[in-house]
C-alpha cells in the first residue's frame, strides 16, 4: 500500500498543479558551432518577462525560435517598430545572467549589444571583471556598460550577484540566489530562481565534478536543493554534459559526463528525505558539443548513456535551438 | 569604332579566360546575428586550399555551406575521421586573415579553436595584440596561440603582416600585400591577394570613407589597384556597406554606405587609364547588418541604392551565408 502511494506520488511529480516555468532554448551547444552557443530564456509561467541563462547566442537563437513558432502566444503590439525578434530582444528580455566569462557564454550578448535595449547584466564580480577587461573595453568591442575602460555608453548595468542571499530580478517576479562553481580554474556560477509560487529552478554554468575539481561547490548546492525536492517545488535543473562517458577525468577540463551527472545526482538524492524523491525530476542537459567527427551525434550518445543508467528515474530533457519547453 | 571596341572590351571583363578565385560565404552580416558574422573562404581556382577573410563565423557557416551543397566538388577521403564540416575546417582552411580585433570578425575562430587544426593567424601587429590580450588569454578563452599570456597551447601561429611588400601564404599558392584601414579609431586592414596567374582580389575589412575618417588609406589602395584594373587582372573587391544611405556621416562609426562606396569607387576609376575601365568589375558587398526593425531587409535597400546610382557599371554582388561564388 505504501509502495503504491509512493509510486502514485512519484508519477505525479511533474503533473501537479504548479505555476511552473517557461524555457526557450536560444543556444543548445557547448561549442564549437558559433551561433548555437549556450543560452536559454526563462520566465515564470505567471510572468510576462524573461531573463536569459547565459547568452552565448541571442539573435540567431531568437530567429530560430520564431521560425519554430516558440512564441505563438506573443503578439508584437501594432505600434511597435520592432519585428518579432527585435521585440523579444528589446522588450521581453529584462536581464542577462552570465555564469562565467568564457566567450561561448556571452558572445551573443556582445554581438547584439549595439541594437539591444538597456538591461542588467547579472554576474559574480569575477565574471564582471572579465566582461569589463576583455570584451567591453573599446578594443574587442565598444564599452556598452556602466563600468570599465574609456567612455561608458551606459546601456548595460553590471549588477553584482552575491553568494549570501536572495536578490530580486528587476522587471520580473523572480528572485535569485547565486552559488559559485569550479570550472577548471575559472569561477563559474549556478543561479537558483524562485517564482512567486515559491517554485524553483536552478541553472548550473560549466562545472566539473567535485572530486575532480577538488571542490565542495556542487555538494553545497545539492544540500540547498534537497528541501525544494522534499516540498516538490524544484521544477528543474539545468546541468551540462559536455562530453560522453568515453572522456577520461584528466581530459574533462572542468566539465561533466553522464557518469558524473549520475554520481552528482545520487548525492543530491541522498540529502532528500526519501532518496527516491527526485524520481521524475526534470534535468535539462546543456552544453553538448557539436562534433566534427564521423559517427553518431554526441547528443544521442549522451542521451543513451544517461537513460541506460538512470536508477533515480530522472526525466532527462534534451532541447535544440529554438525549442520551447515547460518545467 | 573606338567606342564599339571599348564596349566589347567592357562586356568581356568578366568572361575572359582567367583562372579566377573561388569564394564561399561563411558569414554575410556585419551584426547582430551571431552565427552569421563576416567571414569568407577564398582560394585560387587553380589551388585546392583555402584561407579565410576574417572569421566571424566558421562552423555555423561551414554547416550552412555544406547544406547548400557549396562543396559538391569536394570528397572527404574515406580514411578521414572527420565529417564534411570537420574536413573543411581541419584540412582545407590553411590560414585566417583577420582585418581587425572586433569580436564580429573573430568570434567563429575562437569558438572552434578547441577542435581546429594547427594554423596561421595572419594580421597586423595591432590586431594580434588585441587577439592576445583580450581573447586567447585564459580568461575569455584558453591561449591556443604561440604568444601572449600563460601557458601557450601553440595551435595557432600568430604571423604578423607587413605593409611593406608581398608575403607568401603558407599552404596555398597565394601571396598577400596588406594595407592599413581607418575604422573609427581602430586599425583595420585590407588584404590584396595574387594567385599564380597574377590575378588579384582585394578584401577590405571595416572602414569608413577617407574624408570622414580624415585618412588617405582608401586612396592609397585605389592607386595600388589601378594597374590591376588596367591589366584586367583585378577579379574582385570585397567592401563593406554596413548602413544604407539614410545613415548620416556622424553616425557611421567607421563604416560605409552605398553613396560612400560609389564615391570611393569613383576615385578608383579616376586612377585607371580609362575611367570606364572598371565597368563590370565584381564588387562583393559585405557586413550588412541584420535588422530588428519592421520594414524591408536592409540588404534590399542597399542593393537598390547601389544599383540605382551605378554610372561606373560595377557588378555589385550580394551573397548569403553558405553561398559559393566565382570571381
XYZ file of C-alpha atoms in Angstrom:
654
model
C 0.000 0.000 0.000
C 2.794 2.387 0.980
C 4.675 1.436 -2.172
C 1.604 2.149 -4.293
C 1.196 5.529 -2.614
C 4.829 6.399 -3.228
C 4.554 5.283 -6.830
C 1.460 7.423 -7.319
C 3.215 10.405 -5.769
C 6.281 9.887 -7.966
C 4.191 9.689 -11.095
C 2.536 12.928 -10.152
C 5.768 14.896 -9.667
C 5.514 16.726 -12.895
C 1.745 16.851 -13.234
C 0.710 18.587 -10.005
C -0.954 21.952 -10.485
C 2.111 24.164 -10.383
C 2.596 27.534 -11.991
C 5.890 26.410 -13.476
C 8.477 27.997 -15.722
C 8.738 28.580 -19.468
C 12.040 27.976 -21.219
C 13.147 28.752 -24.765
C 16.473 27.393 -25.955
C 18.427 30.105 -27.787
C 21.620 28.059 -27.968
C 21.974 24.376 -27.160
C 25.624 23.575 -27.768
C 28.779 23.903 -25.682
C 30.773 24.661 -28.825
C 32.026 24.674 -31.487
C 29.043 25.832 -33.528
C 29.099 29.616 -33.286
C 25.512 30.880 -33.401
C 24.215 27.956 -31.312
C 26.046 28.526 -28.027
C 24.665 28.094 -24.527
C 21.720 30.407 -23.838
C 18.200 29.874 -22.514
C 15.315 32.257 -21.978
C 13.497 31.669 -18.695
C 10.365 33.109 -17.143
C 7.834 32.134 -14.532
C 4.639 30.975 -16.178
C 2.780 33.678 -14.237
C 5.075 36.428 -15.518
C 5.372 38.045 -18.953
C 9.054 38.838 -18.864
C 12.131 36.725 -19.428
C 15.720 36.650 -18.335
C 18.429 34.651 -20.053
C 20.589 31.930 -18.566
C 23.927 32.748 -20.204
C 23.895 34.474 -23.575
C 26.206 32.585 -25.922
C 23.651 33.075 -28.699
C 20.877 35.657 -28.836
C 19.667 36.944 -32.219
C 20.479 33.682 -34.010
C 18.565 31.772 -31.327
C 15.633 34.186 -31.358
C 15.396 33.812 -35.150
C 15.371 30.020 -34.787
C 12.747 30.182 -32.030
C 10.494 32.476 -34.065
C 10.861 30.150 -37.063
C 9.905 27.203 -34.833
C 6.865 29.174 -33.612
C 8.063 29.081 -29.997
C 6.411 32.453 -29.315
C 2.989 31.892 -30.827
C 1.426 33.125 -27.572
C 3.053 36.522 -28.027
C 1.854 39.415 -30.182
C 4.030 42.335 -31.201
C 1.975 45.479 -30.487
C 0.897 47.123 -33.773
C 2.528 50.397 -32.728
C 5.905 48.697 -32.161
C 8.732 49.468 -34.612
C 10.382 46.114 -33.980
C 9.887 42.835 -35.789
C 9.255 39.779 -33.592
C 12.955 39.101 -32.961
C 13.527 42.775 -32.145
C 10.523 42.909 -29.834
C 11.664 39.842 -27.926
C 15.227 41.101 -27.567
C 14.394 44.693 -26.713
C 11.169 44.418 -24.739
C 10.750 40.925 -23.302
C 14.246 40.064 -22.049
C 14.835 42.021 -18.846
C 18.290 40.857 -17.854
C 21.168 38.521 -18.571
C 22.628 36.033 -16.074
C 26.188 35.151 -17.091
C 27.660 32.113 -15.370
C 31.273 32.823 -16.328
C 33.347 34.864 -18.746
C 34.187 32.288 -21.419
C 33.199 33.584 -24.829
C 30.757 30.762 -25.608
C 28.564 32.048 -22.754
C 28.470 35.725 -23.726
C 29.226 36.080 -27.468
C 25.585 36.631 -28.491
C 25.110 39.375 -25.925
C 28.175 41.274 -27.123
C 27.293 40.927 -30.801
C 23.704 42.148 -30.354
C 24.574 44.968 -27.936
C 24.531 47.826 -30.488
C 20.831 47.186 -31.158
C 19.794 45.977 -27.696
C 17.800 47.934 -25.116
C 19.073 48.996 -21.721
C 19.401 45.968 -19.429
C 21.038 44.486 -16.374
C 23.919 42.031 -16.676
C 23.914 39.931 -13.504
C 27.108 38.049 -12.636
C 29.583 37.369 -9.863
C 32.237 40.121 -9.513
C 34.954 37.926 -11.060
C 32.792 37.419 -14.142
C 32.056 41.148 -14.437
C 35.796 41.732 -14.262
C 36.373 39.518 -17.321
C 33.464 41.164 -19.139
C 34.883 44.634 -18.460
C 38.546 43.916 -19.034
C 38.327 41.719 -22.110
C 35.112 42.401 -24.023
C 33.513 45.810 -23.415
C 36.845 47.647 -23.499
C 36.856 49.557 -26.841
C 39.325 47.019 -28.266
C 37.233 43.861 -28.608
C 34.022 45.907 -28.514
C 32.728 49.382 -27.576
C 32.027 49.721 -23.870
C 28.231 49.499 -23.673
C 28.372 49.062 -19.875
C 28.470 51.461 -16.941
C 31.920 50.337 -15.773
C 35.435 49.681 -17.045
C 37.617 51.348 -19.625
C 37.114 54.525 -21.616
C 33.835 56.245 -22.387
C 30.913 54.314 -20.914
C 27.883 54.045 -23.167
C 25.823 53.085 -20.094
C 23.434 50.696 -21.828
C 24.147 47.721 -19.585
C 24.182 47.970 -15.805
C 26.651 45.460 -14.361
C 24.873 44.312 -11.209
C 26.968 42.055 -8.978
C 25.461 38.900 -7.590
C 26.159 37.946 -4.011
C 26.502 34.374 -2.744
C 24.971 35.315 0.609
C 21.222 35.571 -0.016
C 18.294 36.236 -2.304
C 18.228 39.166 -4.759
C 15.261 40.469 -6.717
C 15.465 40.265 -10.532
C 14.448 43.646 -11.914
C 11.449 43.625 -14.264
C 10.369 40.099 -13.344
C 8.752 38.268 -10.447
C 11.859 36.145 -9.984
C 14.359 36.249 -7.180
C 17.778 34.629 -7.395
C 20.357 33.024 -5.136
C 23.846 32.507 -6.562
C 26.404 29.761 -5.915
C 29.994 29.598 -7.121
C 31.071 26.636 -9.240
C 34.521 25.330 -10.063
C 35.344 25.185 -13.775
C 38.970 24.157 -14.168
C 40.496 27.226 -12.559
C 37.741 29.655 -13.621
C 34.953 30.736 -11.257
C 31.634 29.699 -12.770
C 28.171 30.151 -11.211
C 24.855 28.483 -10.537
C 21.647 30.513 -10.346
C 18.712 29.321 -8.238
C 15.491 31.131 -9.181
C 12.263 31.246 -7.206
C 8.957 32.473 -8.616
C 6.003 33.951 -6.723
C 4.596 30.439 -6.129
C 7.880 29.526 -4.346
C 8.725 27.080 -7.092
C 12.365 26.887 -8.039
C 14.592 26.113 -10.970
C 18.376 26.029 -10.939
C 20.789 26.673 -13.778
C 24.370 25.475 -13.453
C 27.036 27.017 -15.661
C 30.024 24.982 -16.761
C 31.323 22.849 -13.915
C 33.493 19.838 -13.249
C 32.599 17.129 -10.701
C 33.509 17.980 -7.107
C 36.001 15.157 -6.768
C 37.848 16.060 -9.976
C 37.811 19.785 -9.195
C 38.735 19.234 -5.512
C 35.678 21.294 -4.648
C 32.584 21.201 -2.457
C 30.631 23.573 -4.741
C 28.188 21.042 -6.126
C 27.736 19.366 -2.759
C 26.764 22.727 -1.239
C 24.170 23.203 -3.968
C 22.705 19.716 -3.546
C 22.189 20.391 0.159
C 20.367 23.633 -0.671
C 18.153 21.915 -3.223
C 17.063 18.978 -1.067
C 14.321 20.933 0.814
C 12.822 22.058 -2.518
C 12.684 18.449 -3.632
C 11.106 17.371 -0.350
C 8.482 20.103 -0.873
C 8.102 19.107 -4.531
C 8.911 22.666 -5.563
C 12.019 22.109 -7.659
C 10.795 22.333 -11.242
C 14.083 21.615 -12.942
C 17.860 21.549 -13.005
C 19.951 22.738 -15.968
C 23.255 20.883 -15.932
C 25.966 20.369 -18.502
C 27.231 17.203 -20.142
C 29.919 18.498 -22.446
C 31.318 15.051 -23.064
C 30.208 11.426 -23.240
C 31.498 8.768 -20.837
C 34.427 7.948 -23.107
C 36.201 11.109 -21.909
C 38.675 10.384 -19.095
C 38.691 12.587 -15.982
C 42.041 14.136 -16.892
C 40.529 15.451 -20.151
C 37.367 16.958 -18.621
C 38.809 20.491 -18.256
C 36.039 21.447 -15.843
C 33.124 19.633 -17.461
C 30.780 16.723 -16.730
C 29.882 13.411 -18.374
C 26.730 11.268 -17.950
C 28.502 9.116 -15.335
C 29.476 12.191 -13.348
C 25.971 13.652 -13.618
C 24.542 10.404 -12.230
C 27.100 10.445 -9.399
C 26.291 14.044 -8.510
C 22.528 13.453 -8.670
C 22.992 10.467 -6.355
C 24.490 12.874 -3.833
C 21.507 15.170 -4.274
C 19.125 12.262 -3.733
C 20.993 11.279 -0.567
C 20.164 14.654 1.003
C 16.422 14.360 0.438
C 14.014 12.856 2.975
C 13.460 9.961 0.630
C 16.209 9.020 -1.822
C 13.516 8.235 -4.390
C 12.018 11.702 -4.043
C 13.749 13.045 -7.119
C 12.215 10.466 -9.461
C 10.591 12.319 -12.319
C 12.641 15.474 -11.701
C 13.313 17.488 -14.862
C 17.031 17.708 -15.655
C 17.817 19.711 -18.791
C 21.130 18.645 -20.308
C 23.112 21.604 -21.666
C 26.423 22.329 -23.386
C 26.804 19.218 -25.562
C 29.456 19.950 -28.151
C 28.889 19.895 -31.907
C 31.144 17.195 -33.326
C 33.396 17.415 -36.371
C 33.889 13.644 -36.413
C 32.193 10.912 -38.411
C 29.814 8.798 -36.351
C 26.778 9.299 -34.131
C 25.773 12.743 -32.854
C 27.226 13.125 -29.326
C 23.742 14.154 -28.181
C 22.415 10.662 -28.898
C 25.375 9.007 -27.178
C 24.921 11.171 -24.066
C 21.145 10.625 -24.155
C 21.656 6.860 -24.256
C 24.303 6.903 -21.529
C 22.067 8.932 -19.201
C 18.911 6.919 -19.753
C 20.545 3.468 -19.684
C 21.873 4.134 -16.182
C 19.041 6.001 -14.541
C 18.111 4.243 -11.261
C 16.818 7.546 -9.826
C 14.218 7.846 -12.603
C 15.293 11.347 -13.631
C 13.442 12.950 -16.546
C 16.405 13.946 -18.703
C 15.470 16.628 -21.242
C 17.392 17.375 -24.448
C 16.487 20.538 -26.305
C 17.620 22.075 -29.572
C 17.948 25.713 -30.580
C 14.520 27.319 -30.897
C 12.657 24.732 -28.777
C 10.206 25.816 -26.096
C 9.674 23.640 -23.030
C 7.726 23.903 -19.800
C 9.189 22.966 -16.442
C 34.623 52.257 -83.882
C 36.708 53.027 -80.820
C 33.530 53.197 -78.746
C 32.416 49.795 -80.076
C 35.809 48.337 -79.269
C 35.676 49.730 -75.731
C 32.147 48.419 -75.291
C 33.217 44.969 -76.455
C 36.160 45.018 -74.053
C 33.948 46.114 -71.203
C 31.457 43.337 -71.834
C 34.255 40.823 -71.774
C 35.744 41.902 -68.410
C 34.311 39.011 -66.504
C 34.256 36.424 -69.268
C 37.901 36.363 -70.347
C 39.655 33.075 -69.765
C 41.043 33.718 -66.305
C 41.864 31.191 -63.641
C 39.903 33.188 -61.083
C 39.061 32.714 -57.434
C 36.507 30.638 -55.544
C 34.653 32.207 -52.629
C 32.328 30.642 -50.053
C 30.431 32.940 -47.710
C 30.637 31.629 -44.142
C 29.087 34.750 -42.622
C 27.410 37.567 -44.526
C 26.314 40.010 -41.850
C 28.032 42.847 -40.002
C 25.996 42.032 -36.891
C 23.884 41.494 -34.949
C 23.121 37.916 -35.907
C 25.673 35.828 -34.032
C 26.494 32.775 -36.144
C 26.347 34.745 -39.408
C 29.195 37.220 -38.912
C 31.690 38.379 -41.508
C 33.780 35.512 -42.890
C 34.606 34.283 -46.392
C 36.623 31.331 -47.629
C 38.881 32.195 -50.573
C 41.088 30.170 -52.853
C 42.591 30.472 -56.284
C 40.713 28.317 -58.749
C 43.981 26.537 -59.560
C 44.619 25.701 -55.899
C 42.939 23.177 -53.574
C 43.395 25.074 -50.336
C 41.512 27.975 -48.796
C 42.211 30.829 -46.449
C 39.507 32.836 -44.709
C 38.884 36.561 -44.957
C 38.008 37.350 -41.347
C 36.467 34.587 -39.232
C 33.357 35.964 -37.520
C 31.599 32.680 -38.234
C 33.213 29.355 -39.028
C 31.431 26.117 -38.069
C 27.953 27.629 -38.424
C 28.910 28.934 -41.878
C 30.509 25.653 -42.913
C 27.330 23.806 -41.882
C 25.234 26.208 -43.953
C 27.576 25.868 -46.931
C 27.519 22.066 -46.766
C 23.711 22.154 -46.549
C 23.632 24.438 -49.616
C 25.922 21.967 -51.432
C 28.639 24.595 -51.898
C 31.348 21.924 -51.737
C 29.925 19.334 -54.102
C 33.282 19.252 -55.919
C 34.999 18.033 -52.762
C 35.176 14.480 -51.428
C 36.145 13.606 -47.886
C 38.739 10.814 -48.161
C 37.240 7.511 -46.937
C 40.056 7.115 -44.408
C 39.327 10.517 -42.843
C 37.802 10.602 -39.354
C 36.116 13.950 -39.994
C 32.674 14.671 -41.367
C 32.496 17.202 -44.225
C 32.436 20.243 -41.916
C 35.341 18.838 -39.924
C 37.340 18.025 -43.059
C 36.864 21.543 -44.430
C 37.815 23.211 -41.156
C 40.757 21.000 -40.310
C 42.219 20.118 -43.682
C 41.177 22.658 -46.301
C 41.498 26.005 -44.493
C 45.198 26.819 -44.229
C 45.112 30.189 -42.501
C 42.983 33.032 -41.177
C 43.326 36.664 -42.233
C 41.855 38.904 -39.531
C 41.237 42.501 -40.557
C 40.801 43.858 -37.020
C 40.129 42.727 -33.490
C 36.400 43.440 -33.132
C 34.598 40.323 -31.982
C 32.308 40.074 -35.017
C 35.399 39.357 -37.138
C 36.960 36.647 -34.992
C 34.239 35.020 -32.836
C 33.912 31.897 -35.015
C 37.654 31.269 -34.959
C 37.814 31.459 -31.160
C 34.764 29.245 -30.661
C 36.001 26.498 -32.999
C 39.610 26.607 -31.799
C 39.426 23.584 -29.437
C 38.632 21.297 -32.390
C 40.599 23.127 -35.094
C 43.913 22.020 -36.604
C 47.175 23.919 -36.337
C 47.057 27.061 -38.469
C 48.436 30.511 -39.079
C 46.561 33.618 -37.952
C 47.721 36.453 -40.214
C 47.092 40.014 -39.006
C 48.748 43.377 -38.448
C 50.651 43.574 -35.127
C 47.973 45.801 -33.535
C 45.334 43.182 -34.329
C 47.463 40.357 -32.919
C 47.830 42.456 -29.785
C 44.046 42.577 -29.314
C 43.761 38.853 -30.064
C 46.424 38.035 -27.469
C 45.385 40.471 -24.754
C 41.628 40.072 -24.895
C 40.667 36.697 -26.343
C 43.339 33.978 -26.098
C 44.308 34.928 -22.543
C 42.913 32.116 -20.327
C 40.127 34.458 -19.147
C 37.949 34.843 -22.249
C 39.414 31.664 -23.743
C 42.371 29.272 -23.350
C 45.505 30.507 -25.098
C 45.648 28.366 -28.227
C 48.316 30.624 -29.764
C 52.093 30.747 -29.576
C 52.185 34.171 -27.879
C 50.665 36.126 -25.012
C 49.626 35.184 -21.503
C 50.075 31.984 -19.548
C 50.676 28.529 -20.936
C 50.712 28.576 -24.739
C 48.893 25.697 -26.393
C 50.767 26.534 -29.627
C 47.999 25.581 -32.048
C 47.864 28.923 -33.827
C 50.967 30.695 -35.079
C 50.429 34.464 -34.969
C 52.221 35.622 -38.105
C 52.481 39.402 -38.447
C 51.644 41.031 -41.736
C 53.805 43.852 -43.011
C 52.549 46.815 -45.014
C 55.787 46.979 -46.987
C 55.587 44.171 -49.536
C 54.335 40.767 -50.608
C 54.254 37.763 -48.271
C 53.649 34.127 -49.187
C 50.533 32.469 -47.708
C 51.618 29.109 -46.283
C 49.889 26.068 -47.745
C 48.432 27.945 -50.731
C 49.607 29.458 -53.977
C 48.514 32.923 -52.821
C 50.680 35.846 -51.869
C 49.371 38.828 -49.937
C 50.040 42.536 -49.596
C 48.478 44.321 -46.609
C 47.171 47.876 -46.252
C 46.009 49.624 -43.078
C 42.453 50.982 -42.948
C 40.882 53.504 -40.623
C 37.865 52.219 -38.667
C 36.788 54.912 -36.220
C 39.915 54.861 -34.092
C 40.702 51.173 -34.596
C 43.317 49.969 -37.100
C 41.606 47.741 -39.649
C 43.226 46.098 -42.692
C 42.822 45.334 -46.372
C 44.361 42.211 -47.910
C 45.358 42.142 -51.585
C 45.884 38.588 -52.826
C 47.580 37.481 -56.011
C 47.393 33.964 -57.440
C 49.898 32.191 -59.699
C 48.204 33.691 -62.789
C 48.915 37.189 -61.371
C 45.204 37.771 -60.913
C 44.214 39.700 -57.831
C 41.370 40.071 -55.392
C 41.212 42.532 -52.506
C 39.313 42.211 -49.239
C 38.692 45.341 -47.181
C 37.853 44.992 -43.511
C 35.596 47.504 -41.805
C 36.426 51.021 -42.930
C 34.987 54.499 -43.017
C 35.312 56.832 -46.021
C 38.624 58.709 -46.224
C 37.020 62.123 -45.835
C 35.016 61.119 -42.752
C 37.959 59.280 -41.182
C 40.455 62.045 -42.128
C 42.522 59.356 -43.763
C 44.290 58.558 -47.037
C 44.063 54.806 -46.510
C 41.495 54.061 -49.184
C 43.085 56.464 -51.636
C 46.403 54.636 -51.250
C 44.680 51.356 -52.013
C 42.848 52.695 -55.077
C 46.189 53.858 -56.514
C 47.631 50.373 -55.973
C 44.651 48.707 -57.627
C 44.531 50.838 -60.772
C 47.310 48.925 -62.599
C 45.490 45.634 -61.957
C 42.363 47.132 -63.497
C 44.295 48.425 -66.487
C 45.700 44.917 -66.953
C 42.226 43.421 -66.373
C 43.624 41.295 -63.580
C 41.539 42.505 -60.658
C 38.923 39.799 -60.166
C 37.032 41.410 -57.325
C 36.809 43.802 -54.405
C 35.173 42.929 -51.073
C 33.924 46.115 -49.454
C 31.505 46.814 -46.644
C 28.198 48.647 -46.656
C 27.118 48.401 -43.037
C 24.411 51.000 -43.471
C 22.048 52.365 -46.102
C 22.212 55.967 -47.344
C 19.821 57.135 -44.621
C 22.675 56.975 -42.095
C 24.323 60.384 -41.570
C 28.127 60.664 -41.609
C 28.264 61.375 -37.880
C 26.599 58.003 -37.189
C 28.845 55.909 -39.456
C 31.307 54.902 -36.688
C 33.888 53.838 -39.260
C 31.588 52.268 -41.830
C 30.413 52.880 -45.403
C 27.095 53.458 -47.175
C 26.198 52.963 -50.861
C 26.833 56.658 -51.551
C 30.257 56.466 -49.980
C 31.093 53.268 -51.866
C 30.201 54.995 -55.131
C 32.335 58.000 -54.179
C 35.315 55.818 -53.312
C 34.947 53.710 -56.479
C 34.866 56.937 -58.495
C 38.285 57.738 -57.045
C 39.483 54.276 -58.032
C 38.165 54.799 -61.572
C 39.947 58.147 -61.796
C 43.317 56.410 -61.291
C 42.833 53.961 -64.156
C 43.936 54.613 -67.731
C 40.321 54.850 -68.745
C 37.713 55.896 -66.186
C 35.340 53.349 -67.698
C 37.824 50.534 -67.265
C 36.223 49.268 -64.103
C 32.841 48.630 -65.722
C 31.826 45.055 -64.973
C 34.210 44.792 -62.028
C 32.988 42.422 -59.299
C 32.365 44.221 -56.009
C 31.158 41.945 -53.218
C 29.179 43.881 -50.607
C 29.910 42.701 -47.077
C 28.909 43.470 -43.485
C 25.246 44.457 -43.963
C 23.600 44.370 -40.544
C 20.661 42.150 -39.627
C 17.784 44.447 -38.700
C 15.471 44.189 -35.705
C 13.072 46.701 -37.213
C 9.852 46.237 -39.167
C 10.199 47.032 -42.863
C 12.352 45.959 -45.782
C 15.540 43.936 -45.314
C 18.488 46.413 -45.299
C 20.137 44.202 -47.913
C 17.444 45.072 -50.447
C 17.633 48.782 -49.612
C 21.430 48.789 -50.041
C 21.152 46.692 -53.206
C 18.691 49.196 -54.695
C 20.749 52.201 -53.628
C 23.911 50.783 -55.207
C 22.332 49.721 -58.478
C 20.186 52.821 -58.979
C 23.270 55.033 -58.909
C 25.826 52.981 -60.800
C 27.321 55.095 -63.631
C 30.552 53.060 -63.496
C 28.675 49.858 -64.340
C 30.019 47.926 -61.338
C 28.819 44.339 -60.885
C 27.654 44.519 -57.261
C 27.398 41.053 -55.694
C 25.305 40.196 -52.632
C 25.866 36.824 -51.041
C 24.248 34.982 -48.164
C 25.729 32.516 -45.693
C 26.606 29.255 -47.431
C 26.694 30.685 -50.978
C 29.549 29.865 -53.334
C 30.602 32.370 -55.995
C 33.338 32.613 -58.584
C 35.340 35.794 -59.155
